[in-house]
Coordinates of C-alpha atoms and ligand atoms in Angstrom, one line a residue:
X294 CA 38.5 37.1 -7.5
X295 CA 40.3 34.2 -5.8
X296 CA 37.6 33.9 -3.3
X297 CA 34.9 33.6 -5.9
X298 CA 36.8 30.9 -7.9
X299 CA 37.1 28.5 -4.9
X300 CA 33.5 27.7 -4.5
X301 CA 32.9 27.3 -8.3
X302 CA 35.9 24.9 -8.6
X303 CA 34.5 22.9 -5.6
X304 CA 31.1 22.7 -7.4
X305 CA 32.6 21.5 -10.7
X306 CA 34.7 18.9 -8.8
X307 CA 31.6 17.6 -7.2
X308 CA 29.8 17.3 -10.6
X309 CA 32.8 15.6 -12.2
X310 CA 33.1 13.1 -9.4
X311 CA 29.4 12.3 -9.3
X312 CA 29.3 11.7 -13.0
X313 CA 32.3 9.4 -12.8
X314 CA 30.5 7.2 -10.3
X315 CA 27.1 7.0 -12.0
X316 CA 25.4 8.7 -14.9
X317 CA 22.9 10.9 -12.9
X318 CA 20.1 12.5 -14.7
X319 CA 20.2 16.3 -15.0
X320 CA 16.8 17.9 -14.5
X321 CA 14.7 17.4 -17.7
X322 CA 17.4 15.5 -19.5
X323 CA 16.1 13.3 -22.4
X324 CA 15.7 9.7 -21.3
X325 CA 14.0 6.9 -23.1
X326 CA 13.2 3.3 -22.1
X327 CA 12.1 0.4 -24.3
X328 CA 8.5 -1.0 -23.6
X329 CA 8.2 -4.5 -24.7
X330 CA 4.7 -5.9 -25.6
X331 CA 3.7 -8.8 -23.4
X332 CA 3.3 -10.9 -26.5
X333 CA 6.6 -10.0 -27.9
X334 CA 9.0 -13.0 -28.6
X335 CA 11.4 -11.2 -26.1
X336 CA 8.8 -11.2 -23.3
X337 CA 8.7 -14.1 -20.8
X338 CA 4.9 -13.8 -21.2
X339 CA 5.1 -14.7 -24.9
X340 CA 2.9 -17.6 -26.0
X341 CA 4.3 -19.1 -29.2
X342 CA 1.0 -20.6 -30.1
X343 CA -0.9 -17.3 -30.0
X344 CA -2.4 -15.8 -33.0
X345 CA -3.6 -12.3 -33.6
X346 CA -7.2 -13.6 -33.0
X347 CA -6.4 -15.5 -29.8
X348 CA -4.5 -12.5 -28.6
X349 CA -7.5 -10.1 -29.2
X350 CA -9.7 -12.5 -27.3
X351 CA -7.3 -12.8 -24.3
X352 CA -6.9 -9.1 -24.3
X353 CA -10.7 -8.4 -24.4
X354 CA -11.1 -10.8 -21.4
X355 CA -8.4 -9.1 -19.4
X356 CA -9.5 -5.6 -20.5
X357 CA -12.9 -6.4 -19.0
X358 CA -11.4 -7.5 -15.6
X359 CA -9.2 -4.4 -15.5
X360 CA -12.1 -2.2 -16.3
X361 CA -14.2 -3.7 -13.6
X362 CA -11.4 -3.0 -11.2
X363 CA -11.0 0.7 -12.2
X364 CA -14.8 1.2 -12.2
X365 CA -15.2 -0.3 -8.7
X366 CA -12.3 1.6 -7.2
X367 CA -13.6 4.9 -8.6
X368 CA -17.3 4.5 -8.1
X369 CA -17.8 2.4 -5.0
X370 CA -18.0 4.1 -1.6
X371 CA -15.2 3.4 0.9
X372 CA -12.6 2.5 -1.7
X373 CA -9.6 3.7 0.3
X374 CA -7.7 0.5 -0.1
X375 CA -6.8 -1.7 -3.0
X376 CA -7.8 -4.8 -1.0
X377 CA -11.6 -3.7 -0.9
X378 CA -11.2 -3.2 -4.6
X379 CA -10.2 -6.7 -5.1
X380 CA -13.0 -8.0 -3.0
X381 CA -15.5 -6.0 -5.1
X382 CA -14.0 -7.5 -8.3
X383 CA -14.4 -11.0 -6.8
X384 CA -18.1 -10.1 -6.2
X385 CA -18.5 -9.6 -10.0
X386 CA -17.6 -13.2 -10.4
X387 CA -15.5 -12.5 -13.5
X388 CA -13.6 -15.1 -15.1
X389 CA -9.9 -14.7 -14.2
X390 CA -7.3 -15.5 -16.7
X391 CA -3.7 -15.6 -16.0
X392 CA -2.2 -12.1 -15.2
X393 CA -5.2 -10.5 -16.5
X394 CA -5.4 -6.9 -15.8
X395 CA -1.9 -6.0 -14.7
X396 CA -0.7 -4.4 -17.8
X397 CA 0.4 -4.9 -21.3
X398 CA 4.1 -3.9 -21.5
X399 CA 7.2 -4.9 -19.8
X400 CA 10.5 -3.1 -19.1
X401 CA 14.0 -4.1 -18.3
X402 CA 15.7 -2.4 -15.3
X403 CA 18.4 -3.1 -12.5
X404 CA 17.9 -3.1 -8.9
X405 CA 20.4 -2.8 -5.9
X406 CA 24.1 -2.7 -5.5
X407 CA 25.6 -4.7 -7.1
X408 CA 22.9 -4.3 -9.7
X409 CA 20.6 -7.2 -10.5
X410 CA 19.0 -7.2 -13.9
X411 CA 15.3 -8.0 -14.2
X412 CA 12.1 -7.4 -16.2
X413 CA 8.8 -6.1 -14.8
X414 CA 5.4 -5.2 -16.0
X415 CA 5.1 -1.4 -16.6
X416 CA 1.6 -0.4 -15.4
X417 CA 0.0 3.1 -15.8
X418 CA -3.0 1.9 -13.7
X419 CA -1.1 1.4 -10.4
X420 CA 1.6 3.3 -8.4
X421 CA 3.7 0.8 -6.3
X422 CA 6.9 -0.5 -7.8
X423 CA 7.6 -4.1 -6.5
X424 CA 9.6 -7.2 -7.2
X425 CA 9.7 -10.6 -5.5
X426 CA 12.3 -10.8 -2.8
X427 CA 13.9 -13.5 -0.7
X428 CA 12.9 -15.1 1.5
X429 CA 9.6 -16.0 -0.2
X430 CA 9.7 -19.7 0.8
X431 CA 6.8 -21.5 -0.7
X432 CA 4.8 -18.6 -1.9
X433 CA 6.8 -17.1 -4.7
X434 CA 6.0 -17.5 -8.3
X435 CA 8.3 -18.5 -11.1
X436 CA 10.3 -15.5 -12.6
X437 CA 13.0 -15.6 -15.3
X438 CA 15.7 -13.7 -13.4
X439 CA 16.9 -14.9 -9.9
X440 CA 14.8 -13.6 -7.0
X441 CA 16.2 -10.4 -5.6
X442 CA 17.8 -10.8 -2.2
X443 CA 17.9 -7.6 -0.1
X444 CA 20.8 -9.2 2.0
X445 CA 23.1 -9.0 -1.1
X446 CA 22.5 -5.3 -1.8
X447 CA 24.4 -2.7 0.1
X448 CA 21.8 0.0 -0.8
X449 CA 18.7 -1.8 0.4
X450 CA 17.0 0.0 3.3
X451 CA 13.7 -0.8 4.9
X452 CA 11.2 2.1 5.1
X453 CA 9.7 2.8 8.5
X454 CA 5.9 2.5 8.8
X455 CA 5.9 6.1 10.1
X456 CA 7.6 7.4 7.0
X457 CA 5.5 9.5 4.5
X458 CA 5.9 6.8 1.7
X459 CA 4.3 4.1 4.0
X460 CA 1.4 6.5 4.8
X461 CA 0.9 6.9 1.0
X462 CA -0.1 3.3 0.9
X463 CA -3.1 4.3 3.1
X464 CA -5.0 1.3 4.4
X465 CA -2.9 -1.1 2.2
X466 CA 0.0 -0.7 4.8
X467 CA 0.4 -1.9 8.4
X468 CA 3.3 -1.6 11.0
X469 CA 5.2 -4.7 11.8
X470 CA 6.5 -5.3 15.3
X471 CA 9.9 -3.8 14.2
X472 CA 8.0 -0.7 12.7
X473 CA 8.7 -1.7 9.2
X474 CA 6.0 -0.9 6.5
X475 CA 4.2 -4.1 5.6
X476 CA 1.9 -3.6 2.5
X477 CA -0.8 -5.7 0.9
X478 CA -1.3 -4.6 -2.6
X479 CA -4.0 -6.0 -4.9
X480 CA -4.8 -5.9 -8.6
X481 CA -7.8 -6.2 -10.8
X482 CA -7.3 -9.9 -11.5
X483 CA -7.7 -10.7 -7.8
X484 CA -4.0 -11.3 -7.2
X485 CA -2.6 -10.0 -3.9
X486 CA 1.0 -9.3 -3.0
X487 CA 2.4 -8.8 0.5
X488 CA 5.8 -7.4 1.4
X489 CA 7.8 -4.7 3.0
X490 CA 8.4 -1.2 1.6
X491 CA 12.1 -0.4 1.2
X492 CA 14.3 2.1 -0.6
X493 CA 16.8 1.0 -3.2
X494 CA 18.8 2.1 -6.3
X495 CA 16.9 1.5 -9.5
X496 CA 18.8 1.6 -12.9
X497 CA 17.1 2.2 -16.1
X498 CA 18.4 1.4 -19.6
X499 CA 18.0 4.4 -21.9
X500 CA 19.0 4.8 -25.5
X501 CA 21.8 7.5 -25.6
X502 CA 23.4 6.3 -22.4
X503 CA 26.1 3.6 -22.3
X504 CA 25.3 2.7 -18.8
X505 CA 22.0 2.3 -16.9
X506 CA 20.8 5.7 -15.4
X507 CA 20.5 5.2 -11.6
X508 CA 17.9 6.5 -9.3
X509 CA 19.1 6.0 -5.7
X510 CA 16.6 5.8 -2.8
X511 CA 13.7 4.8 -4.9
X512 CA 10.9 3.5 -2.7
X513 CA 9.8 0.0 -3.8
X514 CA 8.0 -3.0 -2.4
X515 CA 10.0 -6.2 -1.6
X516 CA 7.3 -8.9 -2.0
X517 CA 7.7 -11.9 0.1
X518 CA 4.3 -13.4 -0.2
X519 CA 2.2 -13.7 -3.4
X520 CA -1.4 -15.0 -3.5
X521 CA -4.2 -15.1 -5.9
X522 CA -5.4 -17.4 -8.7
X523 CA -3.0 -15.5 -11.2
X524 CA -0.3 -14.2 -8.9
X525 CA 2.2 -15.5 -11.5
X526 CA 3.4 -12.8 -13.8
X527 CA 4.6 -15.3 -16.3
X528 CA 8.4 -14.8 -15.7
X529 CA 8.5 -11.1 -14.9
X530 CA 9.9 -10.2 -11.5
X531 CA 7.1 -7.7 -10.5
X532 CA 5.4 -4.5 -11.5
X533 CA 6.6 -0.9 -12.1
X534 CA 3.8 1.5 -11.2
X535 CA 3.6 4.4 -13.6
X536 CA 0.4 5.8 -12.2
X537 CA -0.1 9.4 -10.9
X538 CA 0.1 8.5 -7.2
X539 CA 3.1 9.4 -5.0
X540 CA 4.7 6.0 -4.9
X541 CA 4.9 5.6 -8.7
X542 CA 8.2 5.8 -10.5
X543 CA 7.0 8.8 -12.3
X544 CA 6.1 10.7 -9.2
X545 CA 9.2 9.6 -7.3
X546 CA 11.4 10.8 -10.2
X547 CA 9.4 14.1 -9.9
X548 CA 11.5 17.1 -10.8
X549 CA 14.4 15.0 -12.3
X550 CA 12.0 14.4 -15.2
X551 CA 10.3 17.7 -14.9
X552 CA 7.1 15.6 -14.0
X553 CA 6.8 14.6 -17.6
X554 CA 6.7 11.2 -19.3
X555 CA 5.4 10.1 -22.6
X556 CA 5.0 6.9 -24.5
X557 CA 4.5 5.7 -28.0
X558 CA 2.9 2.3 -28.5
X559 CA 3.3 0.3 -31.8
X560 CA 0.3 -1.5 -33.4
X561 CA -1.1 -4.4 -31.4
X562 CA -0.4 -6.7 -34.3
X563 CA 3.3 -5.9 -34.4
X564 CA 4.3 -8.0 -31.5
X565 CA 8.0 -7.9 -32.2
X566 CA 8.1 -4.1 -32.3
X567 CA 8.8 -2.3 -29.1
X568 CA 7.4 1.0 -27.8
X569 CA 9.1 3.7 -25.8
X570 CA 8.6 5.4 -22.4
X571 CA 10.2 8.7 -22.6
X572 CA 11.2 10.8 -19.5
X573 CA 12.2 14.3 -19.0
X574 CA 12.8 16.5 -22.1
X575 CA 12.2 13.4 -24.4
X576 CA 8.6 13.5 -23.1
X577 CA 7.9 16.9 -24.6
X578 CA 5.2 16.1 -27.1
X579 CA 4.5 18.8 -29.7
X580 CA 4.2 19.5 -33.5
X581 CA 1.6 20.8 -35.9
X582 CA -0.7 17.9 -35.3
X583 CA -0.6 18.1 -31.5
X584 CA -3.8 18.3 -29.5
X585 CA -4.0 18.8 -25.8
X586 CA -6.6 18.1 -23.1
X587 CA -6.6 18.7 -19.3
X588 CA -5.6 15.8 -17.0
X589 CA -8.1 15.8 -14.2
X590 CA -6.8 15.0 -10.7
X591 CA -9.0 13.5 -8.2
X592 CA -7.3 13.7 -4.8
X593 CA -8.4 10.2 -3.5
X594 CA -7.8 8.5 -6.9
X595 CA -4.6 10.2 -8.0
X596 CA -3.4 6.9 -9.5
X597 CA -5.6 7.3 -12.5
X598 CA -5.0 9.5 -15.5
X599 CA -8.6 11.0 -16.1
X600 CA -9.9 12.9 -19.1
X601 CA -13.1 14.5 -20.1
X602 CA -14.5 12.7 -23.2
X603 CA -17.2 15.0 -24.8
X604 CA -18.1 13.5 -28.0
X605 CA -17.4 10.7 -30.5
X606 CA -17.7 11.8 -34.1
X607 CA -18.4 9.3 -36.9
X608 CA -19.0 10.2 -40.5
X609 CA -20.1 13.8 -39.7
X610 CA -22.4 12.8 -36.8
X611 CA -21.6 13.9 -33.3
X612 CA -22.6 11.7 -30.5
X613 CA -22.6 13.3 -27.1
X614 CA -20.9 11.2 -24.4
X615 CA -22.6 11.0 -20.9
X616 CA -20.7 13.6 -18.7
X617 CA -22.9 13.3 -15.6
X618 CA -20.2 11.4 -13.8
X619 CA -18.1 14.7 -13.8
X620 CA -15.1 13.3 -11.8
X621 CA -13.1 16.0 -10.2
X622 CA -15.8 18.5 -11.0
X623 CA -14.3 19.1 -14.4
X624 CA -16.2 16.6 -16.6
X625 CA -13.8 13.7 -15.9
X626 CA -15.4 10.5 -17.3
X627 CA -12.6 8.6 -19.0
X628 CA -9.4 6.9 -17.7
X629 CA -6.6 6.7 -20.2
X630 CA -4.6 3.5 -19.6
X631 CA -1.8 1.7 -21.5
X632 CA -2.6 -1.6 -19.8
X633 CA -6.3 -1.9 -21.0
X634 CA -6.4 -3.0 -24.5
X635 CA -9.9 -2.2 -25.7
X636 CA -11.8 1.0 -25.2
X637 CA -14.9 1.2 -22.9
X638 CA -17.8 3.5 -23.3
X639 CA -21.2 3.5 -21.7
X640 CA -24.1 1.6 -23.4
X641 CA -26.0 4.6 -24.6
X642 CA -23.0 6.0 -26.4
X643 CA -21.9 2.7 -27.8
X644 CA -25.3 2.0 -29.2
X645 CA -25.4 5.4 -30.9
X646 CA -21.9 5.1 -32.4
X647 CA -22.6 1.5 -33.7
X648 CA -25.8 2.7 -35.2
X649 CA -24.0 5.5 -37.1
X650 CA -21.2 3.2 -38.1
X651 CA -23.7 0.5 -39.3
X652 CA -25.6 2.9 -41.5
X653 CA -22.4 4.2 -43.1
X654 CA -20.8 0.8 -43.9
X655 CA -22.0 -1.2 -46.9
X656 CA -20.2 -4.3 -45.8
X657 CA -22.4 -7.3 -44.6
X658 CA -22.8 -7.4 -40.8
X659 CA -21.9 -10.7 -39.2
X660 CA -22.6 -12.1 -35.8
X661 CA -19.7 -11.4 -33.4
X662 CA -17.9 -14.7 -33.1
X663 CA -16.7 -13.7 -29.6
X664 CA -18.8 -12.6 -26.7
X665 CA -17.3 -9.1 -26.5
X666 CA -18.2 -6.9 -29.5
X667 CA -21.4 -5.2 -30.5
X668 CA -20.9 -4.6 -34.2
X669 CA -18.9 -6.7 -36.7
X670 CA -18.5 -6.9 -40.5
X671 CA -17.4 -9.4 -43.1
X672 CA -14.6 -7.5 -44.7
X673 CA -13.6 -10.1 -47.3
X674 CA -12.4 -8.5 -50.5
X675 CA -13.8 -5.1 -49.5
X676 CA -10.7 -3.2 -48.2
X677 CA -11.5 -0.3 -50.6
X678 CA -15.0 0.3 -49.0
X679 CA -13.4 0.7 -45.6
X680 CA -14.7 1.5 -42.2
X681 CA -15.3 5.1 -40.9
X682 CA -12.7 6.7 -38.6
X683 CA -13.8 7.6 -35.1
X684 CA -13.0 11.0 -33.8
X685 CA -12.8 11.4 -30.0
X686 CA -13.3 14.9 -28.8
X687 CA -11.8 15.6 -25.4
X688 CA -12.2 18.6 -23.2
X689 CA -10.7 21.8 -24.5
X690 CA -11.5 20.8 -28.0
X691 CA -8.8 18.1 -28.5
X692 CA -9.8 16.0 -31.6
X693 CA -8.2 12.7 -31.6
X694 CA -8.8 10.8 -34.9
X695 CA -8.6 7.1 -34.7
X696 CA -7.9 5.4 -38.0
X697 CA -9.3 2.0 -38.9
X698 CA -6.5 0.1 -37.1
X699 CA -7.2 2.0 -33.9
X700 CA -11.0 1.8 -34.1
X701 CA -11.7 -1.8 -35.3
X702 CA -10.2 -5.2 -34.5
X703 CA -10.0 -8.2 -36.5
X704 CA -11.4 -11.1 -34.5
X705 CA -11.4 -13.9 -37.1
X706 CA -10.6 -14.3 -40.8
X707 CA -12.3 -11.5 -42.7
X708 CA -14.2 -10.3 -39.6
X709 CA -13.6 -6.9 -38.1
X710 CA -15.4 -5.4 -35.2
X711 CA -15.9 -2.0 -33.7
X712 CA -13.2 -1.9 -31.0
X713 CA -15.5 -0.4 -28.4
X714 CA -17.1 -2.4 -25.6
X715 CA -19.8 -1.4 -23.1
X716 CA -19.1 -0.7 -19.5
X717 CA -20.2 -3.6 -17.4
X718 CA -21.0 -1.5 -14.3
X719 CA -21.4 2.2 -14.9
X720 CA -20.2 5.0 -17.0
X721 CA -16.4 5.4 -16.4
X722 CA -15.0 5.1 -19.8
X723 CA -11.5 3.7 -20.5
X724 CA -9.4 5.0 -23.6
X725 CA -7.4 1.7 -24.2
X726 CA -4.1 0.9 -25.8
X727 CA -5.4 -0.1 -29.3
X728 CA -7.0 3.4 -29.5
X729 CA -3.7 4.9 -28.5
X730 CA -1.4 3.0 -30.8
X731 CA 0.8 5.1 -33.1
X732 CA 0.1 8.3 -31.1
X733 CA 3.0 9.8 -29.1
X734 CA 1.1 10.6 -25.9
X735 CA 2.7 13.1 -23.5
X736 CA 1.7 13.3 -19.8
X737 CA 2.7 16.7 -18.2
X738 CA 1.9 16.3 -14.5
X739 CA 3.2 19.7 -13.7
X740 CA 0.7 21.5 -15.9
X741 CA -1.9 18.6 -15.8
X742 CA -2.1 18.4 -19.5
X743 CA -2.2 15.4 -21.8
X744 CA -1.0 15.8 -25.5
X745 CA -1.6 13.5 -28.5
X746 CA 0.5 13.6 -31.6
X747 CA -0.2 10.9 -34.4
X748 CA 2.9 9.3 -35.6
X749 CA 3.4 7.0 -38.7
X750 CA 5.0 4.1 -36.6
X751 CA 5.9 4.3 -33.0
X752 CA 8.3 1.4 -33.3
X753 CA 10.4 3.8 -35.5
X754 CA 10.2 6.9 -33.3
Ligands
LIG31 C1 13.4 -16.9 -19.7 O1 14.0 -18.1 -19.3 C2 14.1 -19.1 -20.3 C3 14.9 -20.3 -19.7 O2 15.5 -20.0 -18.4 C4 14.9 -18.6 -21.5 O3 15.0 -19.6 -22.5 C5 14.1 -17.4 -22.1 O4 14.9 -16.7 -23.1 C6 14.0 -16.4 -21.0 N1 13.2 -15.2 -21.4 C7 13.5 -14.0 -21.2 C8 12.6 -13.0 -21.9 O5 14.5 -13.6 -20.6
LIG32 C1 -4.7 -16.9 -0.4 O1 -6.0 -16.3 -0.7 C2 -7.1 -17.2 -0.3 C3 -8.3 -16.4 -0.8 O2 -8.2 -15.1 -0.6 C4 -7.0 -17.4 1.2 O3 -8.0 -18.3 1.4 C5 -5.7 -18.1 1.4 O4 -5.5 -18.3 2.8 C6 -4.5 -17.3 0.9 N1 -3.3 -18.1 1.1 C7 -2.1 -17.6 1.8 C8 -1.0 -18.4 1.8 O5 -2.2 -16.5 2.3
LIG33 C1 -4.6 8.3 1.5 O1 -4.5 9.1 2.6 C2 -4.2 10.5 2.4 C3 -4.0 11.3 3.7 O2 -3.1 10.6 4.5 C4 -5.5 11.1 1.6 O3 -5.2 12.4 1.3 C5 -5.6 10.3 0.4 O4 -6.8 10.7 -0.4 C6 -5.8 8.8 0.6 N1 -5.9 8.1 -0.6 C7 -6.8 7.1 -0.8 C8 -6.7 6.4 -2.1 O5 -7.7 7.0 0.1
LIG34 C1 -25.5 9.1 -17.5 O1 -24.8 8.6 -16.4 C2 -25.5 8.7 -15.2 C3 -24.5 8.2 -14.1 O2 -23.7 7.2 -14.4 C4 -26.7 7.8 -15.2 O3 -27.4 7.8 -14.1 C5 -27.6 8.3 -16.4 O4 -28.7 7.4 -16.6 C6 -26.8 8.3 -17.7 N1 -27.5 9.0 -18.8 C7 -27.7 8.4 -20.0 C8 -28.5 9.1 -21.0 O5 -27.2 7.2 -20.2
LIG35 C1 -17.8 -13.3 -45.9 O1 -18.1 -13.2 -47.3 C2 -17.6 -14.1 -48.1 C3 -18.0 -13.8 -49.5 O2 -17.8 -12.5 -49.8 C4 -18.1 -15.5 -47.7 O3 -17.5 -16.5 -48.6 C5 -17.8 -15.8 -46.3 O4 -18.3 -17.0 -45.8 C6 -18.3 -14.7 -45.4 N1 -17.8 -14.9 -44.0 C7 -18.6 -14.9 -43.0 C8 -18.0 -15.0 -41.7 O5 -19.8 -14.6 -43.0
LIG36 C1 -24.6 -2.5 -20.9 O1 -24.7 -3.5 -21.7 C2 -24.2 -4.7 -21.3 C3 -24.3 -5.8 -22.4 O2 -24.8 -5.2 -23.6 C4 -24.8 -5.1 -20.0 O3 -24.2 -6.3 -19.5 C5 -24.7 -4.1 -19.0 O4 -25.4 -4.4 -17.8 C6 -25.2 -2.8 -19.5 N1 -24.8 -1.7 -18.5 C7 -25.7 -0.9 -18.1 C8 -25.2 0.2 -17.1 O5 -26.8 -0.8 -18.5

């Protein structure tokens, strides 16, 4: 008996002492981080002069930039590096607005030992986690927190260019003379960030924990050079990649979160409400109204979360969506992304949907006061006549019913437009964040399954 108690005592001592140092996450433990809309008064990107109309216009512009970037990366040959993607976007000659295309939500976190507090953009459309680091001399942008100095952190460690995590950067990485891993990472808005891959302790603030939950040895980029017309993230220190690729926060946490995360985004109009990013068992999304569809993995584009969109159903009419693209051989034709505001569908589908909506709405049609939308109505004094819901049918029969707030946007006083915009290039659709608002959406990367559950108000979840 004595011989068997000794090891178990040793084990429990180990657990107690580890817990006393830092609150480590047990596998699958519930964990939940605040997602702050970029237009929130508590975001450094907040513009006090913005109105719901100006925000929708800015969001439409940056959605377009981001869509062009995704579509280029997925469809154009030889897209092995993010740099060539940026060049291709430049070719499109798109108007670049500040920080267009890098994501719509921010999160607070801590980095290093002793920990430094900072805020970064949370982005489901990219993988690398990075912040600005010293020295960055002349080419660093303004950020609200002080710039991270790796020399002041006892847990900072450079990653060798021969390490797996450097290889995951593919052609975005090079070896320096000292065999460090030098990356150059580009985004859809044309901005390019250069730095060194390192490992460090990241701390996340979760409700239910009185201290940040720490993740030691997280690989992240220390950006020393920023370049691009919009390299400025408006006060945020960098970007936290939540994509499906191996460098993302989600994939690095891996089994500690059971390869599951979920989020719930409040209405686009409620800028002071926050959403939540749930990890581990908090990301189990279920319920009587839950519907699930396969997540389609494409080896060379594992950053993106890809779904098969089969039909859009309006007022009893089913409109088939072009599936000839067939990404991953499983009908993949749609990226689901939290950082793109509007929803993109191919022109043929959009025209068919707009025609059914138009014939079912008795409100007067008005010319789109912006350059983005296809179908707009004068809704003055006619709330009771409403606009029809759109139902998106994804592979496996998942029916996602978009109520008016998710399917239409108000672009001017009394003017509401169908919130779908046509793909500029080809038919990769994007299911954007207005369509996703007030759904709890679970990403299960172990079983490659995405689940939607409608909720009354994500800011109260
Ligand atoms: C950013 O910094 C300014 C001034 O330093 C401060 O007034 C503002 O509250 C900060 N914003 C955030 C979101 O921390
Ligand atoms: C920034 O990018 C532009 C265009 O790509 C390039 O001409 C310029 O040399 C770059 N600047 C720095 C400091 O790298
Ligand atoms: C990166 O390289 C790995 C092999 O080293 C390959 O499997 C993967 O598809 C590449 N990713 C991209 C985006 O090219
Ligand atoms: C469907 O998409 C393919 C590839 O993008 C395109 O060649 C074809 O013309 C599209 N079909 C329709 C009906 O739009
Ligand atoms: C919308 O209709 C109202 C009357 O119902 C009218 O006064 C207003 O000018 C119209 N707005 C537009 C943009 O057509
Ligand atoms: C779709 O329509 C938009 C504008 O309506 C146009 O700019 C674009 O070229 C069209 N795309 C295709 C693939 O036909």
